[in-house]
PDB file of C-alpha atoms and ligand atoms in Angstrom:
ATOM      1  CA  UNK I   1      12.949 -24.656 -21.963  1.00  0.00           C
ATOM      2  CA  UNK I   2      11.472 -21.239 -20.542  1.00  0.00           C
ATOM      3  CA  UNK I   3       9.182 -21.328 -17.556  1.00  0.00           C
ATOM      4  CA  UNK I   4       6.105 -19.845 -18.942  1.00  0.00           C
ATOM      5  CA  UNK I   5       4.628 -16.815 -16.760  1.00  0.00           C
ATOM      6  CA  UNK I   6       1.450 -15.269 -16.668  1.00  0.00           C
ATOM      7  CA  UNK I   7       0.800 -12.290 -14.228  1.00  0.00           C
ATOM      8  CA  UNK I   8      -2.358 -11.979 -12.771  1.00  0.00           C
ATOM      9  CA  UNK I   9      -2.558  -8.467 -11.089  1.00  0.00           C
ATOM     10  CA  UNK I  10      -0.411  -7.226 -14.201  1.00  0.00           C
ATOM     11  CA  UNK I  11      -1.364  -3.671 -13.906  1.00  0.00           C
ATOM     12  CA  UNK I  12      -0.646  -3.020 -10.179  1.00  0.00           C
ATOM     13  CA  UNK I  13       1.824  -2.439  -8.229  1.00  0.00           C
ATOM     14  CA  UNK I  14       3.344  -5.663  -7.654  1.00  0.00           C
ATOM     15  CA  UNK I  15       2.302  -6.624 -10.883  1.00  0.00           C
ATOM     16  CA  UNK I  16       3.877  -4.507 -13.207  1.00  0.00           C
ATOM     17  CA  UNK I  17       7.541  -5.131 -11.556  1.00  0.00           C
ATOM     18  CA  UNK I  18       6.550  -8.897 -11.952  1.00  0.00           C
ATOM     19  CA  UNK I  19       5.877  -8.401 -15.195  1.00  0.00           C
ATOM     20  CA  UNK I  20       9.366  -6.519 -15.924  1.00  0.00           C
ATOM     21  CA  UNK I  21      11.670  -9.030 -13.701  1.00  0.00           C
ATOM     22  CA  UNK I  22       9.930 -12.105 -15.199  1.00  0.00           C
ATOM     23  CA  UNK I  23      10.613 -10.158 -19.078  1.00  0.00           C
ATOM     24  CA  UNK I  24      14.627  -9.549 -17.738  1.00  0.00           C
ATOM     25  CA  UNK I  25      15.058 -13.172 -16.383  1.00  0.00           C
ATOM     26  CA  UNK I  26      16.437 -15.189 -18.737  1.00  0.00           C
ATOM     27  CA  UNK I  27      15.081 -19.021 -17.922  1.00  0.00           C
ATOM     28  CA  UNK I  28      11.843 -17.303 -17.985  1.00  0.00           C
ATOM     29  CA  UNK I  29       9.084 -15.908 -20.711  1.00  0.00           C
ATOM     30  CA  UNK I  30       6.096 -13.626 -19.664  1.00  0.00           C
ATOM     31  CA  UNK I  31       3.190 -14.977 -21.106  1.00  0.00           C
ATOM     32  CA  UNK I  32      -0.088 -13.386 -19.867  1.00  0.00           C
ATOM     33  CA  UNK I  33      -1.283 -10.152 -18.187  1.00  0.00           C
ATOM     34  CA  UNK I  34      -4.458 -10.706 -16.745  1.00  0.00           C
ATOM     35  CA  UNK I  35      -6.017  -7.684 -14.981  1.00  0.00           C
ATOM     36  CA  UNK I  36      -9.815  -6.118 -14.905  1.00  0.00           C
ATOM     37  CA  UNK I  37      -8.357  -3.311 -15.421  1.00  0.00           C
ATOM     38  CA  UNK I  38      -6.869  -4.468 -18.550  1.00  0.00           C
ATOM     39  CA  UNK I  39      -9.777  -6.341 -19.803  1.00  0.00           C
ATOM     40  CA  UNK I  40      -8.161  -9.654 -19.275  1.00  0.00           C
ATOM     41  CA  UNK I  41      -9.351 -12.508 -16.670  1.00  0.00           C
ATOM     42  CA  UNK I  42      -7.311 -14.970 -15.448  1.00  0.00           C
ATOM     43  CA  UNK I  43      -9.069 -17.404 -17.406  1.00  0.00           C
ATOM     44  CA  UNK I  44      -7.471 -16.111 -20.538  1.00  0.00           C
ATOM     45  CA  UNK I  45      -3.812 -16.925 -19.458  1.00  0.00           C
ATOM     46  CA  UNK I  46      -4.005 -19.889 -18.213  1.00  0.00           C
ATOM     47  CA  UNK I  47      -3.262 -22.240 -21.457  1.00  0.00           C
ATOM     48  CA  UNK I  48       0.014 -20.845 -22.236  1.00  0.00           C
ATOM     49  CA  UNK I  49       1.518 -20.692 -18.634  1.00  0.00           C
ATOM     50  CA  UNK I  50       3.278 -23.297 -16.353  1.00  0.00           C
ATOM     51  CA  UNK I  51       3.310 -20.894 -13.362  1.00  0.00           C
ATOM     52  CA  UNK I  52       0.755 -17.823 -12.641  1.00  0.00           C
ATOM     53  CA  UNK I  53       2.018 -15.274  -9.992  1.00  0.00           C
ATOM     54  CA  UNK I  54      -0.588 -13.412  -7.947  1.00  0.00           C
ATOM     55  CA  UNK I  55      -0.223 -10.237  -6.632  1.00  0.00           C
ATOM     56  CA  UNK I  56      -4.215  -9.026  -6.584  1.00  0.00           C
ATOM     57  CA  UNK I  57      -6.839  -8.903  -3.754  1.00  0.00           C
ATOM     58  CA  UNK I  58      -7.644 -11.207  -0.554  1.00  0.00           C
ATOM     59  CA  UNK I  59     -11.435 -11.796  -2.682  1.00  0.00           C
ATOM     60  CA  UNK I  60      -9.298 -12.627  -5.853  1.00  0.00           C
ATOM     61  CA  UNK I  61      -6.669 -14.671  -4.861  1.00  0.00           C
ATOM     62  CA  UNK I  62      -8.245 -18.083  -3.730  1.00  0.00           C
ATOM     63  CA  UNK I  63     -10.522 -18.259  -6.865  1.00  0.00           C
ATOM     64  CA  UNK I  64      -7.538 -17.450  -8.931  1.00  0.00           C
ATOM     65  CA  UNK I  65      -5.460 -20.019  -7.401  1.00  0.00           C
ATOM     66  CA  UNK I  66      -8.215 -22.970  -7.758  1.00  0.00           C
ATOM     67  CA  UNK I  67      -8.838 -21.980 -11.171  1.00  0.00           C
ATOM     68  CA  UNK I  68      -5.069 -22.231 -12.113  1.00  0.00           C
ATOM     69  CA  UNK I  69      -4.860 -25.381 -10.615  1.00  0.00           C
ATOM     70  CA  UNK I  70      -8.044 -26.861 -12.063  1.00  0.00           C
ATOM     71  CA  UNK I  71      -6.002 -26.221 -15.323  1.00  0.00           C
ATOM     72  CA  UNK I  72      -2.573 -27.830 -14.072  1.00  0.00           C
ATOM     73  CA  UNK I  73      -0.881 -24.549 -13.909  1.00  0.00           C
ATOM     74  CA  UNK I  74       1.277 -23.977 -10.446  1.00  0.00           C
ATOM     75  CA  UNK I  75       0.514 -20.863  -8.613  1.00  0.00           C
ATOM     76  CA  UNK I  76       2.776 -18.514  -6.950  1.00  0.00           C
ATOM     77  CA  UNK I  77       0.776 -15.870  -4.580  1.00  0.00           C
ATOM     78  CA  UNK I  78       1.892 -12.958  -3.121  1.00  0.00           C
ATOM     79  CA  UNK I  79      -1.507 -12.031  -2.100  1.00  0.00           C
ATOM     80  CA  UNK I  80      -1.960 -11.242   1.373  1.00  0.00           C
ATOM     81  CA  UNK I  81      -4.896 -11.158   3.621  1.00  0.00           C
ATOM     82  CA  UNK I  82      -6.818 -15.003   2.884  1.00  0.00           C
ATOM     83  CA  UNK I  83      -6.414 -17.957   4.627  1.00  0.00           C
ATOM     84  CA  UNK I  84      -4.165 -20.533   2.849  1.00  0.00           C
ATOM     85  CA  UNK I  85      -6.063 -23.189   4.406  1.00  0.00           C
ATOM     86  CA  UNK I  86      -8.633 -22.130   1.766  1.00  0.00           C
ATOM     87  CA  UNK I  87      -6.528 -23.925  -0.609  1.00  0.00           C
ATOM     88  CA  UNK I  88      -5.595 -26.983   1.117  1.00  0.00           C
ATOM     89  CA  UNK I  89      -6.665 -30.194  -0.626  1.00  0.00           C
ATOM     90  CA  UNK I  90      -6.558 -29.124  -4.368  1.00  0.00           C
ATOM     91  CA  UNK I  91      -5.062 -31.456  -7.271  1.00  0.00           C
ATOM     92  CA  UNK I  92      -3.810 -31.260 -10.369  1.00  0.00           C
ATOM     93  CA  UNK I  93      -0.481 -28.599  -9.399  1.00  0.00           C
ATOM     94  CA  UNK I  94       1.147 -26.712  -6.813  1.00  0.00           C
ATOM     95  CA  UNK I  95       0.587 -23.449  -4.948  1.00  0.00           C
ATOM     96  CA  UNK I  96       2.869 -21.766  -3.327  1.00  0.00           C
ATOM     97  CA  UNK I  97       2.303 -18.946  -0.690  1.00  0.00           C
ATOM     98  CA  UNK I  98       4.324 -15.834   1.112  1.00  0.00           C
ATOM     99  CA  UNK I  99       3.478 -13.296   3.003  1.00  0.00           C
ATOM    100  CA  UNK I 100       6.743 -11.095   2.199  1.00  0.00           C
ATOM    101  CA  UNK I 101       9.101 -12.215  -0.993  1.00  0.00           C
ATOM    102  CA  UNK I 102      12.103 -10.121   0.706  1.00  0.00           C
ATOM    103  CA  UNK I 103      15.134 -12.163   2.374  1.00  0.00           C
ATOM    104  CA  UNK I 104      15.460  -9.211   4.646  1.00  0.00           C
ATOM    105  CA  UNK I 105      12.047 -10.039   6.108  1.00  0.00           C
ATOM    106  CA  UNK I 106      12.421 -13.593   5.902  1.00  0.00           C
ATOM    107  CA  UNK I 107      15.337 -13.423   8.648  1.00  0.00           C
ATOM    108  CA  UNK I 108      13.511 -10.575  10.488  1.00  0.00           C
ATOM    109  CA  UNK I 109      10.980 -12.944  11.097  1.00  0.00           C
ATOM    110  CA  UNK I 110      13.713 -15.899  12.420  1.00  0.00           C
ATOM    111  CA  UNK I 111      15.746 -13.383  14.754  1.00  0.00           C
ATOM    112  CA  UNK I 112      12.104 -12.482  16.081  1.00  0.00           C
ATOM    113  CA  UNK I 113      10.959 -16.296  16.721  1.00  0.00           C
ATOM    114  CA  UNK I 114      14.348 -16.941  18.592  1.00  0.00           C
ATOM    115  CA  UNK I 115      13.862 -13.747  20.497  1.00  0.00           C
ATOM    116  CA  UNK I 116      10.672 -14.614  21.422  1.00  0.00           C
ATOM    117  CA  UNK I 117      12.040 -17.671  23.332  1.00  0.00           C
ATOM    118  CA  UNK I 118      13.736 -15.360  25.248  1.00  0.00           C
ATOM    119  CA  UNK I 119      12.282 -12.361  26.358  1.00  0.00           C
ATOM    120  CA  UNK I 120       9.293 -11.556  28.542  1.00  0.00           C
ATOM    121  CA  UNK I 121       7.089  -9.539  25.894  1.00  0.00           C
ATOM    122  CA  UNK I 122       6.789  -8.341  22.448  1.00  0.00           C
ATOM    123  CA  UNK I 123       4.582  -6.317  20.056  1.00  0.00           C
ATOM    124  CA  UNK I 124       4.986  -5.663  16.716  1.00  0.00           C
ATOM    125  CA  UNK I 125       4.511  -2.314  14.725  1.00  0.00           C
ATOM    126  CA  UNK I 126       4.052  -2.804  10.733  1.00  0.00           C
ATOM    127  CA  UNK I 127       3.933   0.567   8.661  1.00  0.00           C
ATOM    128  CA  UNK I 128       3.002   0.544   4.852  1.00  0.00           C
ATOM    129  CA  UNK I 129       1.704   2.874   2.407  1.00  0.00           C
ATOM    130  CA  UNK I 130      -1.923   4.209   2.644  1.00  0.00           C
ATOM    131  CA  UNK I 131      -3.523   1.910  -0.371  1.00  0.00           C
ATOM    132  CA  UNK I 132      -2.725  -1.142   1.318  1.00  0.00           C
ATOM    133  CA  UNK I 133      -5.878  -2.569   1.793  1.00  0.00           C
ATOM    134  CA  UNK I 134      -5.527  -5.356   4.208  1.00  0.00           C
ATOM    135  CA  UNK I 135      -4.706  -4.197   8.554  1.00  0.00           C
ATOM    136  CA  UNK I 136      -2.872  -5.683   9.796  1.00  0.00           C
ATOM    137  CA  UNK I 137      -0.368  -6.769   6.969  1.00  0.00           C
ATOM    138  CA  UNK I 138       0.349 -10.420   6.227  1.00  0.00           C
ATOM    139  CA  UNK I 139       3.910 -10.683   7.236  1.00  0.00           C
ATOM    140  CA  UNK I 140       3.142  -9.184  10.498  1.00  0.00           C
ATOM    141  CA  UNK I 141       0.299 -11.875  11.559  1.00  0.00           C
ATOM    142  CA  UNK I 142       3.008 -14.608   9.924  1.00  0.00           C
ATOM    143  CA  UNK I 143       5.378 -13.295  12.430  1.00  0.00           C
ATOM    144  CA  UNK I 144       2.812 -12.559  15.378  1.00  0.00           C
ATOM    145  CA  UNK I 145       1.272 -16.461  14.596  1.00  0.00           C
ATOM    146  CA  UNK I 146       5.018 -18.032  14.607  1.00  0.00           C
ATOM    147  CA  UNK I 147       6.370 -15.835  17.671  1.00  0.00           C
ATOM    148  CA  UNK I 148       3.318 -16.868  20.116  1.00  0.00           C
ATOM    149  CA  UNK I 149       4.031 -20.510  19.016  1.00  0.00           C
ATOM    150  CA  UNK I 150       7.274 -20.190  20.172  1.00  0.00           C
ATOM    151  CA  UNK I 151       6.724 -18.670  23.178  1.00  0.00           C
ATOM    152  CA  UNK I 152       3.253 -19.351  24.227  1.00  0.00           C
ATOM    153  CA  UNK I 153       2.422 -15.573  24.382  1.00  0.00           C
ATOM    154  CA  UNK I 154       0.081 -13.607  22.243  1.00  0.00           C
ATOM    155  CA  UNK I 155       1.945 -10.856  20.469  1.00  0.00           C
ATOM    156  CA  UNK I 156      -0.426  -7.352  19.751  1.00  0.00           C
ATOM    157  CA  UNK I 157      -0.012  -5.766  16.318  1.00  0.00           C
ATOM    158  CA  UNK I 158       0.079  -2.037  15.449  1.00  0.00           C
ATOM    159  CA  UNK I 159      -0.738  -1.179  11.718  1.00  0.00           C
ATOM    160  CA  UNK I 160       0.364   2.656  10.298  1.00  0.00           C
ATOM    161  CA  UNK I 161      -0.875   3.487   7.209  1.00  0.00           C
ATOM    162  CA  UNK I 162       0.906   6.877   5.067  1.00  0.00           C
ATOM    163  CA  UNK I 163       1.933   8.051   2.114  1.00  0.00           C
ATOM    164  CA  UNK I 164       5.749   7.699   1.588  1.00  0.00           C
ATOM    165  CA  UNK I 165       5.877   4.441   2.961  1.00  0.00           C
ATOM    166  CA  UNK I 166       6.318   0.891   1.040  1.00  0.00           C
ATOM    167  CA  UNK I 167       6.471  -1.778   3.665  1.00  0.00           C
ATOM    168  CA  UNK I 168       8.063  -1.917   6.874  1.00  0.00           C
ATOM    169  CA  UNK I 169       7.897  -3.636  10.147  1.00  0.00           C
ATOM    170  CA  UNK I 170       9.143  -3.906  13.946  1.00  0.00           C
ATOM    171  CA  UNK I 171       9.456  -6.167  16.300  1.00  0.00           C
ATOM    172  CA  UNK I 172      10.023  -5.172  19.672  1.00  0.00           C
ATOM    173  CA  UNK I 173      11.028  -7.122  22.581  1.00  0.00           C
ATOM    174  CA  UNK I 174      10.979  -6.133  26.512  1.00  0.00           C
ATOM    175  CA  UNK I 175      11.947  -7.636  29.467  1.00  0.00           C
ATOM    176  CA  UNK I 176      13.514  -6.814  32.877  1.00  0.00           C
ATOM    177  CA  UNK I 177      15.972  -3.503  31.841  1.00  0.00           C
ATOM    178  CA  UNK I 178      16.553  -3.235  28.768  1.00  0.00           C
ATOM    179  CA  UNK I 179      14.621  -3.824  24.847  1.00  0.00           C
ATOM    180  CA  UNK I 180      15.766  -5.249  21.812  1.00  0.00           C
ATOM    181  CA  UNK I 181      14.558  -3.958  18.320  1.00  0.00           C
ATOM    182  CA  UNK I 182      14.620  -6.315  15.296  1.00  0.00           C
ATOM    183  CA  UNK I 183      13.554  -4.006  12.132  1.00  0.00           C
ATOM    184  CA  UNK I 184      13.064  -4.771   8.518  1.00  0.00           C
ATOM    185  CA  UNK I 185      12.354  -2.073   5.636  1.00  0.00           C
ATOM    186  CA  UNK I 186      11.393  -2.362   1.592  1.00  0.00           C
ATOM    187  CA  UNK I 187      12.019   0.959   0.451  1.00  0.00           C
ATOM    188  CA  UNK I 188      11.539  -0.190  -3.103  1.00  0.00           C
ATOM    189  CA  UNK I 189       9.477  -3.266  -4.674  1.00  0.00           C
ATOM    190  CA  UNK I 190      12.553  -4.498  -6.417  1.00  0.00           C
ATOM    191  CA  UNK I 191      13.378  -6.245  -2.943  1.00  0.00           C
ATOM    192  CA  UNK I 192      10.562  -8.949  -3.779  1.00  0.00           C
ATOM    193  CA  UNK I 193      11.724  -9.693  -7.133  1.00  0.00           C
ATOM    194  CA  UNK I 194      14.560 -11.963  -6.119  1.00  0.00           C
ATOM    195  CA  UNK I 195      12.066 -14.456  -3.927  1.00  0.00           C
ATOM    196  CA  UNK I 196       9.457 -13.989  -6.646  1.00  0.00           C
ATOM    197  CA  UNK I 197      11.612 -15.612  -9.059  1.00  0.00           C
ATOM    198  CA  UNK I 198      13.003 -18.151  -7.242  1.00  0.00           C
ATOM    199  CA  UNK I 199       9.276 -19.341  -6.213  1.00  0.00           C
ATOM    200  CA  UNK I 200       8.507 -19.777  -9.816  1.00  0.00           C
ATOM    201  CA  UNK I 201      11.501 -21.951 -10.270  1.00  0.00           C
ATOM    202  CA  UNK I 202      10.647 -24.116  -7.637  1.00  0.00           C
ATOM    203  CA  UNK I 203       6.780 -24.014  -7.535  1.00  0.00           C
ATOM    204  CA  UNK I 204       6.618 -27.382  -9.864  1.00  0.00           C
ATOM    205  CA  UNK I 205       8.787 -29.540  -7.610  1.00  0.00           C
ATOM    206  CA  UNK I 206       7.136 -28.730  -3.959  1.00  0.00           C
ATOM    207  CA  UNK I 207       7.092 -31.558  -1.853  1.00  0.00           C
ATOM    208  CA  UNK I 208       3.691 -30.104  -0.108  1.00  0.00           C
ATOM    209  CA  UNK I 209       0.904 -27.610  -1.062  1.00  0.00           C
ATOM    210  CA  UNK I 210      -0.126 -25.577  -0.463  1.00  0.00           C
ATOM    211  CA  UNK I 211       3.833 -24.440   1.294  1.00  0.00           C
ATOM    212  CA  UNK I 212       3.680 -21.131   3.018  1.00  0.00           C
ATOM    213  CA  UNK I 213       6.909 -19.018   3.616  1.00  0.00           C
ATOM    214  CA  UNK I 214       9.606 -17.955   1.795  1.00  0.00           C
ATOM    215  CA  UNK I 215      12.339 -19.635   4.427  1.00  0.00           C
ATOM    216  CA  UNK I 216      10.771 -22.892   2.822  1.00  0.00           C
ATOM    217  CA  UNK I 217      12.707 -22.632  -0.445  1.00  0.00           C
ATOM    218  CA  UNK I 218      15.934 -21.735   1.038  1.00  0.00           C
ATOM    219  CA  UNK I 219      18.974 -23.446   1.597  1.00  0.00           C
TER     220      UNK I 219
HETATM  221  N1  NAD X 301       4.125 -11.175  -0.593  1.00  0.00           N
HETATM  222  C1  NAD X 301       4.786 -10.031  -0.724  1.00  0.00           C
HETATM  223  O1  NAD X 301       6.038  -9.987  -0.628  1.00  0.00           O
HETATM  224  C2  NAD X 301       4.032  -8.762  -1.006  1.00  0.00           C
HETATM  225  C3  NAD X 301       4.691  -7.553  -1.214  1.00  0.00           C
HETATM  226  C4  NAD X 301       3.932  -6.427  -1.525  1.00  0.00           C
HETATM  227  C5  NAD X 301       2.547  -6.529  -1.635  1.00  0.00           C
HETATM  228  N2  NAD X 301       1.926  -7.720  -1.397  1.00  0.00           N
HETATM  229  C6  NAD X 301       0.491  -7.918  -1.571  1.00  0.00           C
HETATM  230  O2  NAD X 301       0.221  -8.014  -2.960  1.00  0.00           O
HETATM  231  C7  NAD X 301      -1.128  -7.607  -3.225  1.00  0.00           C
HETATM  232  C8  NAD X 301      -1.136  -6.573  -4.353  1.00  0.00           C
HETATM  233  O3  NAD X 301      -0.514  -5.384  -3.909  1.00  0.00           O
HETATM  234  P1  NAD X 301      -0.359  -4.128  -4.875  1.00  0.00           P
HETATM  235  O4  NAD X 301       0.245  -3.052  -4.050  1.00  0.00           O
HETATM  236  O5  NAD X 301       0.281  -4.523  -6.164  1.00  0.00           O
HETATM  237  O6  NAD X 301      -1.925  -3.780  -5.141  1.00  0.00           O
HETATM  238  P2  NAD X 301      -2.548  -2.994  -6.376  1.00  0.00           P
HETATM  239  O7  NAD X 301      -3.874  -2.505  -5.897  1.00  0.00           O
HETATM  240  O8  NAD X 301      -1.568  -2.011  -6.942  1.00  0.00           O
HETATM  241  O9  NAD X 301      -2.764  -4.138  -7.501  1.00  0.00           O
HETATM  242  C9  NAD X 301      -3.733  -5.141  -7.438  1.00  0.00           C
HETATM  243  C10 NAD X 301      -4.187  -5.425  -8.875  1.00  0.00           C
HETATM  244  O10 NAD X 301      -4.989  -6.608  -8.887  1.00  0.00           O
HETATM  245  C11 NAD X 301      -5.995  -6.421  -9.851  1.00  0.00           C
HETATM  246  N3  NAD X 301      -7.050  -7.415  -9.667  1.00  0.00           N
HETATM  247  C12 NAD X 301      -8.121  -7.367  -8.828  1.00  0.00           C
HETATM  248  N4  NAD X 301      -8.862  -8.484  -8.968  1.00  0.00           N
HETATM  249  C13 NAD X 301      -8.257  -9.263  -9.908  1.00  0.00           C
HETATM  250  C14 NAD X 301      -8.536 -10.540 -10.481  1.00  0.00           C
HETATM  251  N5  NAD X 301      -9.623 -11.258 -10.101  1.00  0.00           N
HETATM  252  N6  NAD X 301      -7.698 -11.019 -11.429  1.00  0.00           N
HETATM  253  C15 NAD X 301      -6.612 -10.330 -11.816  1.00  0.00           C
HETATM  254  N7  NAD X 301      -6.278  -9.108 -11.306  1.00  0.00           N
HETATM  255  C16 NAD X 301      -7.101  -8.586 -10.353  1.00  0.00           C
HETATM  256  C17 NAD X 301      -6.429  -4.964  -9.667  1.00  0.00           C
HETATM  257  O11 NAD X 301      -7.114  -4.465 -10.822  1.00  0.00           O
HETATM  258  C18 NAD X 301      -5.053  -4.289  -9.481  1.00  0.00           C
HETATM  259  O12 NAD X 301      -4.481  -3.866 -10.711  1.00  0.00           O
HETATM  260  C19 NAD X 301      -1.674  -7.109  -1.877  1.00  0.00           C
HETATM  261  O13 NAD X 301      -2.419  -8.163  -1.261  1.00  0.00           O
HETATM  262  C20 NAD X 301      -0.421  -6.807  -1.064  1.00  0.00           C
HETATM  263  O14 NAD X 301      -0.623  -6.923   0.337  1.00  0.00           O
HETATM  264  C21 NAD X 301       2.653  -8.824  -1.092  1.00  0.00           C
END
């Protein structure tokens, strides 16, 4: 049987190519589009769908989430910019939570951790386009948070914020001589999609939630 899908979020950014991967992906059926700005809440969506994916704002996201899981329905957020511990302790279905849905970033973040055992120093620059609305961006204080507990050394973030950009970020390491440069770039949303849709699929059988990170539903 089809996972059922509702969007919340449908008509942003993120949303909309939610919307068109979960419509092209055939285990799946797109069942709700909730958005203010299409006159649909959340609340509306929520008795046809097994999973709701949330791509909205920081305010948004944590009320979403408990009201999804108040009615059983497992919650996938891409939502950046809350505290997940916000959702700790609810009952009744899963959450899931990441930061950044691309592999690419996903391994960016490992080759930083293990760098970070290593090297003397490190800051990290993170670049997006100018309507993000959350500084700095949630993959960089992911990798900031996991690199300092690695290495027991705080690790400063930059923020840019431009037209032209989507979402990028650099980590870069110095020490005695010499730097090393780990960088990751989504020049197009499409590089979410695949880590979107594998959440969904494995949302309902989480052995913990909330789970934060992508690397948790790999290999
Ligand atoms: N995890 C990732 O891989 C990843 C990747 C890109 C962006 N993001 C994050 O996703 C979020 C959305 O980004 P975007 O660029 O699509 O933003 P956007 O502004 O284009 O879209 C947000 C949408 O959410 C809607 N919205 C606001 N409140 C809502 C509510 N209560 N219920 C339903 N919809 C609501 C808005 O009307 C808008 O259409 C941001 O937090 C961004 O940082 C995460």
């Amino acid at each position: 049987m089809a996972i059922r899908v509702a969007v919340a979020g449908a008509a942003g950014r993120m949303g909309e190519t939610v919307c068109k991967a979960v419509e092209a992906a055939p285990d799946m059926e797109l069942t709700g589009r909730a958005d203010p700005a299409l006159d649909t809440p959340v609340a509306n969506v929520l008795k046809e769908a097994d999973v709701l994916v949330d791509f909205t704002i920081p305010t948004s996201a944590v009320a979403n989430a408990r009201e999804a899981v108040a009615a059983a329905v497992h919650v996938v957020i891409g939502t950046t910019g809350f505290d997940p511990n916000e959702l700790k302790d609810l009952k009744g279905a899963n959450v899931f939570i990441a930061p950044n849905f691309a592999i690419g970033a996903v391994l960016m973040m490992e080759f930083a951790i293990q760098a970070a055992r290593h090297m003397a120093k490190a800051e990290i620059i993170e670049l997006h386009h100018d309507r993000k609305v959350d500084a700095p961006s949630g993959t960089a204080a992911r990798t900031a948070a996991l690199m300092t507990e690695a290495s027991g050394r705080p690790v400063p973030i930059h923020s840019v914020r431009l037209p032209g950009l989507v979402a990028h970020q650099e980590v870069i390491l110095g020490d005695v001589g010499q730097t090393l440069t780990i960088r990751h770039d989504s020049t197009d949303r499409e590089s979410f999609m695949p880590g979107v849709l594998l959440a969904i699929r494995k949302v309902a059988d989480l052995a913990e939630s909330p789970t934060v990170g992508l690397e948790r539903l790999l290999d």
